[in-house]
CSV table of N, CA, C and O in Angstrom, one decimal:
chain,number,residue,atom,x,y,z
A,1418,PHE,N,-10.7,-21.3,5.8
A,1418,PHE,CA,-9.9,-20.4,6.5
A,1418,PHE,C,-9.2,-19.4,5.5
A,1418,PHE,O,-8.8,-19.8,4.5
A,1419,ARG,N,-9.0,-18.2,6.0
A,1419,ARG,CA,-8.2,-17.3,5.2
A,1419,ARG,C,-6.7,-17.4,5.7
A,1419,ARG,O,-6.4,-17.9,6.7
A,1420,SER,N,-5.8,-17.1,4.8
A,1420,SER,CA,-4.4,-17.2,5.1
A,1420,SER,C,-4.0,-16.1,6.1
A,1420,SER,O,-4.7,-15.0,6.2
A,1421,ALA,N,-2.9,-16.2,6.8
A,1421,ALA,CA,-2.5,-15.2,7.7
A,1421,ALA,C,-2.2,-13.9,7.0
A,1421,ALA,O,-2.5,-12.8,7.5
A,1422,ARG,N,-1.6,-14.1,5.8
A,1422,ARG,CA,-1.3,-12.9,5.0
A,1422,ARG,C,-2.6,-12.1,4.6
A,1422,ARG,O,-2.6,-10.9,4.6
A,1423,GLU,N,-3.7,-12.8,4.3
A,1423,GLU,CA,-4.9,-12.2,4.0
A,1423,GLU,C,-5.5,-11.5,5.2
A,1423,GLU,O,-6.0,-10.4,5.1
A,1424,ILE,N,-5.4,-12.1,6.3
A,1424,ILE,CA,-5.9,-11.6,7.6
A,1424,ILE,C,-5.2,-10.3,7.9
A,1424,ILE,O,-5.8,-9.3,8.2
A,1425,LEU,N,-3.8,-10.3,7.8
A,1425,LEU,CA,-3.0,-9.2,8.1
A,1425,LEU,C,-3.3,-8.0,7.1
A,1425,LEU,O,-3.2,-6.8,7.5
A,1426,ALA,N,-3.6,-8.4,5.8
A,1426,ALA,CA,-3.9,-7.3,4.8
A,1426,ALA,C,-5.2,-6.6,5.2
A,1426,ALA,O,-5.3,-5.4,5.1
A,1427,THR,N,-6.1,-7.4,5.7
A,1427,THR,CA,-7.4,-6.8,6.2
A,1427,THR,C,-7.1,-5.9,7.4
A,1427,THR,O,-7.7,-4.8,7.5
A,1428,CYS,N,-6.3,-6.4,8.3
A,1428,CYS,CA,-5.9,-5.6,9.5
A,1428,CYS,C,-5.3,-4.3,9.0
A,1428,CYS,O,-5.6,-3.2,9.6
A,1429,GLU,N,-4.4,-4.3,8.1
A,1429,GLU,CA,-3.8,-3.1,7.6
A,1429,GLU,C,-4.8,-2.1,7.1
A,1429,GLU,O,-4.6,-0.9,7.4
A,1430,LEU,N,-5.8,-2.6,6.4
A,1430,LEU,CA,-6.8,-1.7,5.9
A,1430,LEU,C,-7.7,-1.0,7.0
A,1430,LEU,O,-8.2,0.1,6.8
A,1431,HIS,N,-7.9,-1.8,8.0
A,1431,HIS,CA,-8.9,-1.4,9.0
A,1431,HIS,C,-8.4,-1.1,10.4
A,1431,HIS,O,-9.1,-1.0,11.4
A,1432,VAL,N,-7.1,-1.1,10.6
A,1432,VAL,CA,-6.4,-1.0,11.9
A,1432,VAL,C,-6.9,0.2,12.7
A,1432,VAL,O,-7.1,0.1,13.9
A,1433,ASN,N,-7.2,1.3,12.1
A,1433,ASN,CA,-7.7,2.5,12.8
A,1433,ASN,C,-9.1,2.3,13.4
A,1433,ASN,O,-9.6,3.0,14.2
A,1434,GLU,N,-9.8,1.3,12.8
A,1434,GLU,CA,-11.2,1.0,13.3
A,1434,GLU,C,-11.2,-0.1,14.4
A,1434,GLU,O,-12.2,-0.4,15.0
A,1435,PHE,N,-10.1,-0.7,14.6
A,1435,PHE,CA,-10.0,-1.9,15.5
A,1435,PHE,C,-10.2,-1.5,16.9
A,1435,PHE,O,-9.6,-0.6,17.4
A,1436,ASN,N,-11.0,-2.3,17.6
A,1436,ASN,CA,-11.0,-2.2,19.1
A,1436,ASN,C,-10.3,-3.4,19.6
A,1436,ASN,O,-9.7,-4.2,18.9
A,1437,LEU,N,-10.2,-3.6,20.9
A,1437,LEU,CA,-9.5,-4.6,21.5
A,1437,LEU,C,-9.9,-6.0,21.1
A,1437,LEU,O,-9.1,-6.9,20.8
A,1438,VAL,N,-11.2,-6.2,21.0
A,1438,VAL,CA,-11.7,-7.5,20.6
A,1438,VAL,C,-11.3,-7.8,19.1
A,1438,VAL,O,-10.9,-9.0,18.8
A,1439,ASN,N,-11.3,-6.9,18.3
A,1439,ASN,CA,-10.9,-7.1,16.9
A,1439,ASN,C,-9.4,-7.5,16.9
A,1439,ASN,O,-9.0,-8.4,16.1
A,1440,ALA,N,-8.6,-6.8,17.7
A,1440,ALA,CA,-7.1,-7.1,17.7
A,1440,ALA,C,-6.9,-8.6,18.2
A,1440,ALA,O,-6.1,-9.3,17.6
A,1441,VAL,N,-7.6,-8.9,19.3
A,1441,VAL,CA,-7.4,-10.3,19.8
A,1441,VAL,C,-7.9,-11.3,18.8
A,1441,VAL,O,-7.2,-12.3,18.6
A,1442,THR,N,-9.0,-11.1,18.2
A,1442,THR,CA,-9.5,-12.0,17.1
A,1442,THR,C,-8.6,-12.1,16.0
A,1442,THR,O,-8.3,-13.2,15.5
A,1443,ALA,N,-8.0,-11.0,15.5
A,1443,ALA,CA,-7.1,-11.0,14.4
A,1443,ALA,C,-5.8,-11.9,14.7
A,1443,ALA,O,-5.4,-12.7,13.9
A,1444,VAL,N,-5.3,-11.7,15.9
A,1444,VAL,CA,-4.1,-12.4,16.3
A,1444,VAL,C,-4.4,-13.9,16.4
A,1444,VAL,O,-3.7,-14.8,16.0
A,1445,HIS,N,-5.6,-14.2,17.0
A,1445,HIS,CA,-6.0,-15.6,17.1
A,1445,HIS,C,-6.2,-16.3,15.8
A,1445,HIS,O,-5.8,-17.4,15.6
A,1446,ARG,N,-6.8,-15.6,14.9
A,1446,ARG,CA,-7.0,-16.1,13.5
A,1446,ARG,C,-5.7,-16.3,12.8
A,1446,ARG,O,-5.5,-17.3,12.1
A,1447,VAL,N,-4.8,-15.4,12.9
A,1447,VAL,CA,-3.5,-15.6,12.3
A,1447,VAL,C,-2.8,-16.8,12.9
A,1447,VAL,O,-2.2,-17.6,12.2
A,1448,ALA,N,-2.8,-17.0,14.2
A,1448,ALA,CA,-2.2,-18.1,14.8
A,1448,ALA,C,-2.8,-19.4,14.4
A,1448,ALA,O,-2.1,-20.4,14.3
A,1449,LYS,N,-4.1,-19.4,14.1
A,1449,LYS,CA,-4.8,-20.7,13.6
A,1449,LYS,C,-4.5,-21.0,12.1
A,1449,LYS,O,-4.8,-22.1,11.7
A,1450,SER,N,-4.1,-20.0,11.4
A,1450,SER,CA,-3.9,-20.2,9.9
A,1450,SER,C,-2.7,-21.1,9.6
A,1450,SER,O,-1.8,-21.2,10.3
A,1451,PRO,N,-2.8,-21.8,8.4
A,1451,PRO,CA,-1.8,-22.7,8.0
A,1451,PRO,C,-0.4,-22.0,7.8
A,1451,PRO,O,0.6,-22.6,8.0
A,1452,ASP,N,-0.4,-20.7,7.4
A,1452,ASP,CA,0.8,-20.0,7.1
A,1452,ASP,C,1.2,-19.1,8.2
A,1452,ASP,O,1.9,-18.1,8.0
A,1453,ALA,N,0.8,-19.4,9.4
A,1453,ALA,CA,1.0,-18.4,10.5
A,1453,ALA,C,2.5,-18.1,10.7
A,1453,ALA,O,2.8,-16.9,10.9
A,1454,ARG,N,3.3,-19.1,10.8
A,1454,ARG,CA,4.8,-18.8,11.1
A,1454,ARG,C,5.4,-17.9,10.0
A,1454,ARG,O,6.2,-17.1,10.3
A,1455,ALA,N,5.0,-18.2,8.8
A,1455,ALA,CA,5.6,-17.4,7.6
A,1455,ALA,C,5.1,-16.0,7.7
A,1455,ALA,O,5.8,-15.1,7.2
A,1456,ALA,N,4.0,-15.7,8.3
A,1456,ALA,CA,3.4,-14.3,8.3
A,1456,ALA,C,3.8,-13.6,9.6
A,1456,ALA,O,3.5,-12.4,9.7
A,1457,LEU,N,4.5,-14.3,10.5
A,1457,LEU,CA,4.9,-13.6,11.7
A,1457,LEU,C,5.9,-12.5,11.4
A,1457,LEU,O,6.9,-12.6,10.7
A,1458,GLY,N,5.5,-11.3,11.8
A,1458,GLY,CA,6.3,-10.1,11.6
A,1458,GLY,C,5.8,-8.9,12.4
A,1458,GLY,O,5.1,-9.1,13.4
A,1459,PHE,N,6.2,-7.8,12.0
A,1459,PHE,CA,5.9,-6.5,12.7
A,1459,PHE,C,4.4,-6.4,13.0
A,1459,PHE,O,4.0,-6.1,14.2
A,1460,ARG,N,3.5,-6.6,12.0
A,1460,ARG,CA,2.1,-6.4,12.3
A,1460,ARG,C,1.5,-7.3,13.3
A,1460,ARG,O,0.8,-6.8,14.2
A,1461,VAL,N,1.9,-8.5,13.3
A,1461,VAL,CA,1.4,-9.5,14.3
A,1461,VAL,C,1.9,-9.1,15.7
A,1461,VAL,O,1.2,-9.0,16.7
A,1462,LEU,N,3.2,-8.7,15.8
A,1462,LEU,CA,3.8,-8.3,17.0
A,1462,LEU,C,3.2,-7.1,17.6
A,1462,LEU,O,3.0,-6.9,18.8
A,1463,GLU,N,2.9,-6.2,16.7
A,1463,GLU,CA,2.2,-4.9,17.0
A,1463,GLU,C,0.8,-5.2,17.7
A,1463,GLU,O,0.4,-4.7,18.7
A,1464,LEU,N,0.1,-6.1,17.0
A,1464,LEU,CA,-1.2,-6.5,17.6
A,1464,LEU,C,-1.1,-7.2,18.9
A,1464,LEU,O,-1.9,-6.9,19.8
A,1465,LEU,N,-0.1,-8.1,19.0
A,1465,LEU,CA,0.1,-8.7,20.3
A,1465,LEU,C,0.4,-7.7,21.4
A,1465,LEU,O,-0.1,-7.8,22.5
A,1466,GLY,N,1.3,-6.8,21.1
A,1466,GLY,CA,1.7,-5.8,22.1
A,1466,GLY,C,0.5,-4.9,22.5
A,1466,GLY,O,0.4,-4.5,23.6
A,1467,ARG,N,-0.3,-4.6,21.5
A,1467,ARG,CA,-1.5,-3.7,21.8
A,1467,ARG,C,-2.4,-4.5,22.8
A,1467,ARG,O,-2.9,-3.9,23.7
A,1468,VAL,N,-2.6,-5.7,22.6
A,1468,VAL,CA,-3.5,-6.5,23.5
A,1468,VAL,C,-2.9,-6.6,24.9
A,1468,VAL,O,-3.5,-6.4,25.9
A,1469,ALA,N,-1.6,-7.0,24.9
A,1469,ALA,CA,-0.9,-7.2,26.1
A,1469,ALA,C,-0.9,-6.0,27.0
A,1469,ALA,O,-0.9,-6.1,28.2
A,1470,SER,N,-0.8,-4.8,26.4
A,1470,SER,CA,-0.7,-3.6,27.2
A,1470,SER,C,-2.0,-2.9,27.5
A,1470,SER,O,-2.0,-1.9,28.2
A,1471,ASP,N,-3.1,-3.5,27.1
A,1471,ASP,CA,-4.4,-2.9,27.3
A,1471,ASP,C,-5.0,-3.4,28.6
A,1471,ASP,O,-5.3,-4.6,28.8
A,1472,PRO,N,-5.1,-2.5,29.6
A,1472,PRO,CA,-5.7,-2.9,30.9
A,1472,PRO,C,-7.1,-3.4,30.9
A,1472,PRO,O,-7.6,-4.1,31.8
A,1473,ASP,N,-7.8,-3.1,29.8
A,1473,ASP,CA,-9.2,-3.6,29.6
A,1473,ASP,C,-9.4,-4.9,29.0
A,1473,ASP,O,-10.5,-5.3,28.8
A,1474,CYS,N,-8.3,-5.6,28.7
A,1474,CYS,CA,-8.4,-6.9,28.0
A,1474,CYS,C,-9.0,-7.9,28.9
A,1474,CYS,O,-8.7,-8.0,30.1
A,1475,SER,N,-10.0,-8.6,28.4
A,1475,SER,CA,-10.7,-9.6,29.2
A,1475,SER,C,-9.8,-10.8,29.5
A,1475,SER,O,-8.8,-11.0,28.8
A,1476,PRO,N,-10.2,-11.6,30.5
A,1476,PRO,CA,-9.5,-12.8,30.7
A,1476,PRO,C,-9.5,-13.7,29.4
A,1476,PRO,O,-8.4,-14.3,29.1
A,1477,GLN,N,-10.6,-13.8,28.7
A,1477,GLN,CA,-10.6,-14.6,27.5
A,1477,GLN,C,-9.7,-14.0,26.5
A,1477,GLN,O,-9.0,-14.8,25.8
A,1478,GLY,N,-9.6,-12.7,26.3
A,1478,GLY,CA,-8.7,-12.1,25.4
A,1478,GLY,C,-7.2,-12.4,25.8
A,1478,GLY,O,-6.4,-12.7,24.9
A,1479,LEU,N,-6.9,-12.3,27.1
A,1479,LEU,CA,-5.6,-12.6,27.5
A,1479,LEU,C,-5.2,-14.1,27.3
A,1479,LEU,O,-4.1,-14.4,26.8
A,1480,ALA,N,-6.2,-15.0,27.5
A,1480,ALA,CA,-6.0,-16.4,27.3
A,1480,ALA,C,-5.7,-16.7,25.8
A,1480,ALA,O,-4.8,-17.4,25.4
A,1481,ASN,N,-6.5,-16.1,24.9
A,1481,ASN,CA,-6.4,-16.2,23.5
A,1481,ASN,C,-5.1,-15.7,23.0
A,1481,ASN,O,-4.4,-16.2,22.1
A,1482,THR,N,-4.7,-14.6,23.6
A,1482,THR,CA,-3.4,-13.9,23.2
A,1482,THR,C,-2.2,-14.8,23.6
A,1482,THR,O,-1.3,-15.0,22.9
A,1483,ALA,N,-2.3,-15.3,24.8
A,1483,ALA,CA,-1.2,-16.3,25.3
A,1483,ALA,C,-1.1,-17.5,24.4
A,1483,ALA,O,-0.1,-18.0,24.1
A,1484,TRP,N,-2.3,-18.1,24.1
A,1484,TRP,CA,-2.3,-19.2,23.2
A,1484,TRP,C,-1.7,-18.9,21.9
A,1484,TRP,O,-0.9,-19.7,21.3
A,1485,SER,N,-2.1,-17.7,21.3
A,1485,SER,CA,-1.5,-17.3,20.0
A,1485,SER,C,0.0,-17.2,20.1
A,1485,SER,O,0.7,-17.6,19.2
A,1486,CYS,N,0.5,-16.6,21.2
A,1486,CYS,CA,2.0,-16.5,21.3
A,1486,CYS,C,2.6,-17.9,21.3
A,1486,CYS,O,3.6,-18.1,20.7
A,1487,ALA,N,2.0,-18.8,22.0
A,1487,ALA,CA,2.5,-20.2,22.1
A,1487,ALA,C,2.5,-20.8,20.7
A,1487,ALA,O,3.5,-21.4,20.2
A,1488,ARG,N,1.4,-20.7,20.0
A,1488,ARG,CA,1.2,-21.3,18.7
A,1488,ARG,C,2.2,-20.7,17.7
A,1488,ARG,O,2.7,-21.4,16.8
A,1489,LEU,N,2.4,-19.4,17.8
A,1489,LEU,CA,3.3,-18.7,16.9
A,1489,LEU,C,4.8,-18.8,17.3
A,1489,LEU,O,5.7,-18.3,16.6
A,1490,GLN,N,5.0,-19.5,18.5
A,1490,GLN,CA,6.3,-19.6,19.0
A,1490,GLN,C,7.0,-18.2,19.3
A,1490,GLN,O,8.2,-18.1,19.0
A,1491,VAL,N,6.2,-17.3,19.8
A,1491,VAL,CA,6.7,-16.0,20.1
A,1491,VAL,C,7.4,-16.1,21.5
A,1491,VAL,O,6.8,-16.5,22.4
A,1492,ARG,N,8.7,-15.7,21.5
A,1492,ARG,CA,9.4,-15.8,22.7
A,1492,ARG,C,10.1,-14.4,23.1
A,1492,ARG,O,11.2,-14.3,23.3
A,1493,ILE,N,9.2,-13.4,23.1
A,1493,ILE,CA,9.7,-12.1,23.5
A,1493,ILE,C,9.3,-11.9,24.9
A,1493,ILE,O,8.1,-11.7,25.3
A,1494,THR,N,10.3,-11.9,25.8
A,1494,THR,CA,10.1,-11.8,27.2
A,1494,THR,C,9.3,-10.7,27.7
A,1494,THR,O,8.3,-10.9,28.5
A,1495,PRO,N,9.5,-9.4,27.2
A,1495,PRO,CA,8.7,-8.3,27.7
A,1495,PRO,C,7.2,-8.5,27.3
A,1495,PRO,O,6.3,-8.2,28.1
A,1496,LEU,N,6.9,-9.0,26.2
A,1496,LEU,CA,5.6,-9.2,25.7
A,1496,LEU,C,4.9,-10.3,26.6
A,1496,LEU,O,3.8,-10.1,27.1
A,1497,LEU,N,5.6,-11.4,26.8
A,1497,LEU,CA,5.0,-12.5,27.6
A,1497,LEU,C,4.9,-12.1,29.1
A,1497,LEU,O,3.9,-12.4,29.7
A,1498,ALA,N,5.8,-11.2,29.5
A,1498,ALA,CA,5.7,-10.7,30.9
A,1498,ALA,C,4.5,-9.8,31.0
A,1498,ALA,O,3.8,-9.8,32.1
A,1499,ALA,N,4.2,-9.0,30.0
A,1499,ALA,CA,3.0,-8.1,30.1
A,1499,ALA,C,1.7,-8.9,30.1
A,1499,ALA,O,0.8,-8.5,30.8
A,1500,ILE,N,1.7,-9.9,29.3
A,1500,ILE,CA,0.5,-10.8,29.3
A,1500,ILE,C,0.3,-11.4,30.6
A,1500,ILE,O,-0.8,-11.5,31.2
A,1501,SER,N,1.4,-12.0,31.2
A,1501,SER,CA,1.4,-12.6,32.5
A,1501,SER,C,0.9,-11.6,33.6
A,1501,SER,O,0.1,-12.0,34.5
A,1502,ALA,N,1.5,-10.4,33.6
A,1502,ALA,CA,1.1,-9.4,34.6
A,1502,ALA,C,-0.3,-9.1,34.5
A,1502,ALA,O,-1.0,-8.9,35.5
A,1503,SER,N,-0.9,-8.9,33.3
A,1503,SER,CA,-2.3,-8.6,33.1
A,1503,SER,C,-3.1,-9.8,33.6
A,1503,SER,O,-4.2,-9.6,34.3
A,1504,ALA,N,-2.7,-11.0,33.3
A,1504,ALA,CA,-3.5,-12.2,33.8
A,1504,ALA,C,-3.5,-12.3,35.3
A,1504,ALA,O,-4.5,-12.6,35.9
A,1505,ILE,N,-2.4,-12.0,35.9
A,1505,ILE,CA,-2.3,-12.1,37.4
A,1505,ILE,C,-3.2,-11.0,38.0
A,1505,ILE,O,-3.9,-11.3,39.0
A,1506,ARG,N,-3.3,-9.8,37.4
A,1506,ARG,CA,-4.1,-8.8,38.0
A,1506,ARG,C,-5.6,-9.2,37.9
A,1506,ARG,O,-6.4,-8.8,38.7
A,1507,LYS,N,-5.9,-10.0,36.9
A,1507,LYS,CA,-7.3,-10.4,36.7
A,1507,LYS,C,-7.6,-11.9,37.0
A,1507,LYS,O,-8.6,-12.4,36.6
A,1508,ILE,N,-6.7,-12.5,37.8
A,1508,ILE,CA,-6.8,-13.9,38.0
A,1508,ILE,C,-8.2,-14.4,38.6
A,1508,ILE,O,-8.7,-15.4,38.3
A,1509,THR,N,-8.8,-13.5,39.4
A,1509,THR,CA,-10.1,-13.9,40.0
A,1509,THR,C,-11.2,-13.8,39.0
A,1509,THR,O,-12.3,-14.4,39.2
A,1510,GLU,N,-11.0,-13.3,37.8
A,1510,GLU,CA,-12.0,-13.2,36.8
A,1510,GLU,C,-11.9,-14.3,35.8
A,1510,GLU,O,-12.9,-14.5,35.0
A,1511,PHE,N,-10.9,-15.1,35.9
A,1511,PHE,CA,-10.8,-16.3,34.9
A,1511,PHE,C,-11.8,-17.4,35.4
A,1511,PHE,O,-12.0,-17.6,36.6
A,1512,SER,N,-12.3,-18.1,34.4
A,1512,SER,CA,-13.1,-19.3,34.7
A,1512,SER,C,-12.7,-20.4,33.8
A,1512,SER,O,-12.2,-20.2,32.7
A,1513,ALA,N,-13.0,-21.6,34.2
A,1513,ALA,CA,-12.7,-22.8,33.4
A,1513,ALA,C,-13.7,-22.9,32.2
A,1513,ALA,O,-14.9,-22.5,32.4
A,1514,GLN,N,-13.3,-23.4,31.1
A,1514,GLN,CA,-14.2,-23.6,30.0
A,1514,GLN,C,-14.8,-24.9,30.0
A,1514,GLN,O,-14.3,-25.9,30.5
C-alpha cells in the first residue's frame, strides 16, 4: 500500500486529468491507508466534495465515498447530506454485494 500522503501527492500532480472514478478511487485508497487520519486535510475534503456533488456518481461510488467518510471520521454535515441526497435519488440503482 502507498501512504495517504503519497496518494495525495499523485492526486496533486494529476488532478486536472481526474474523472469521477479517479476521485472516488483516490479517496477510497486514502481511507484505506495506514496514515489516513494524519493526511486528512483540504485535498481529501475537496475530493470528497467533488464526488458528493456530482450527479453522475454511481451507487458504488457513493457507497465507497460514504465508507471513506466513516473510516476517516469525517463529520461535515453538508458533505454527508450531499452524499445522502445523491444516494436517495439513486436508491433503486443500488444492489447488494
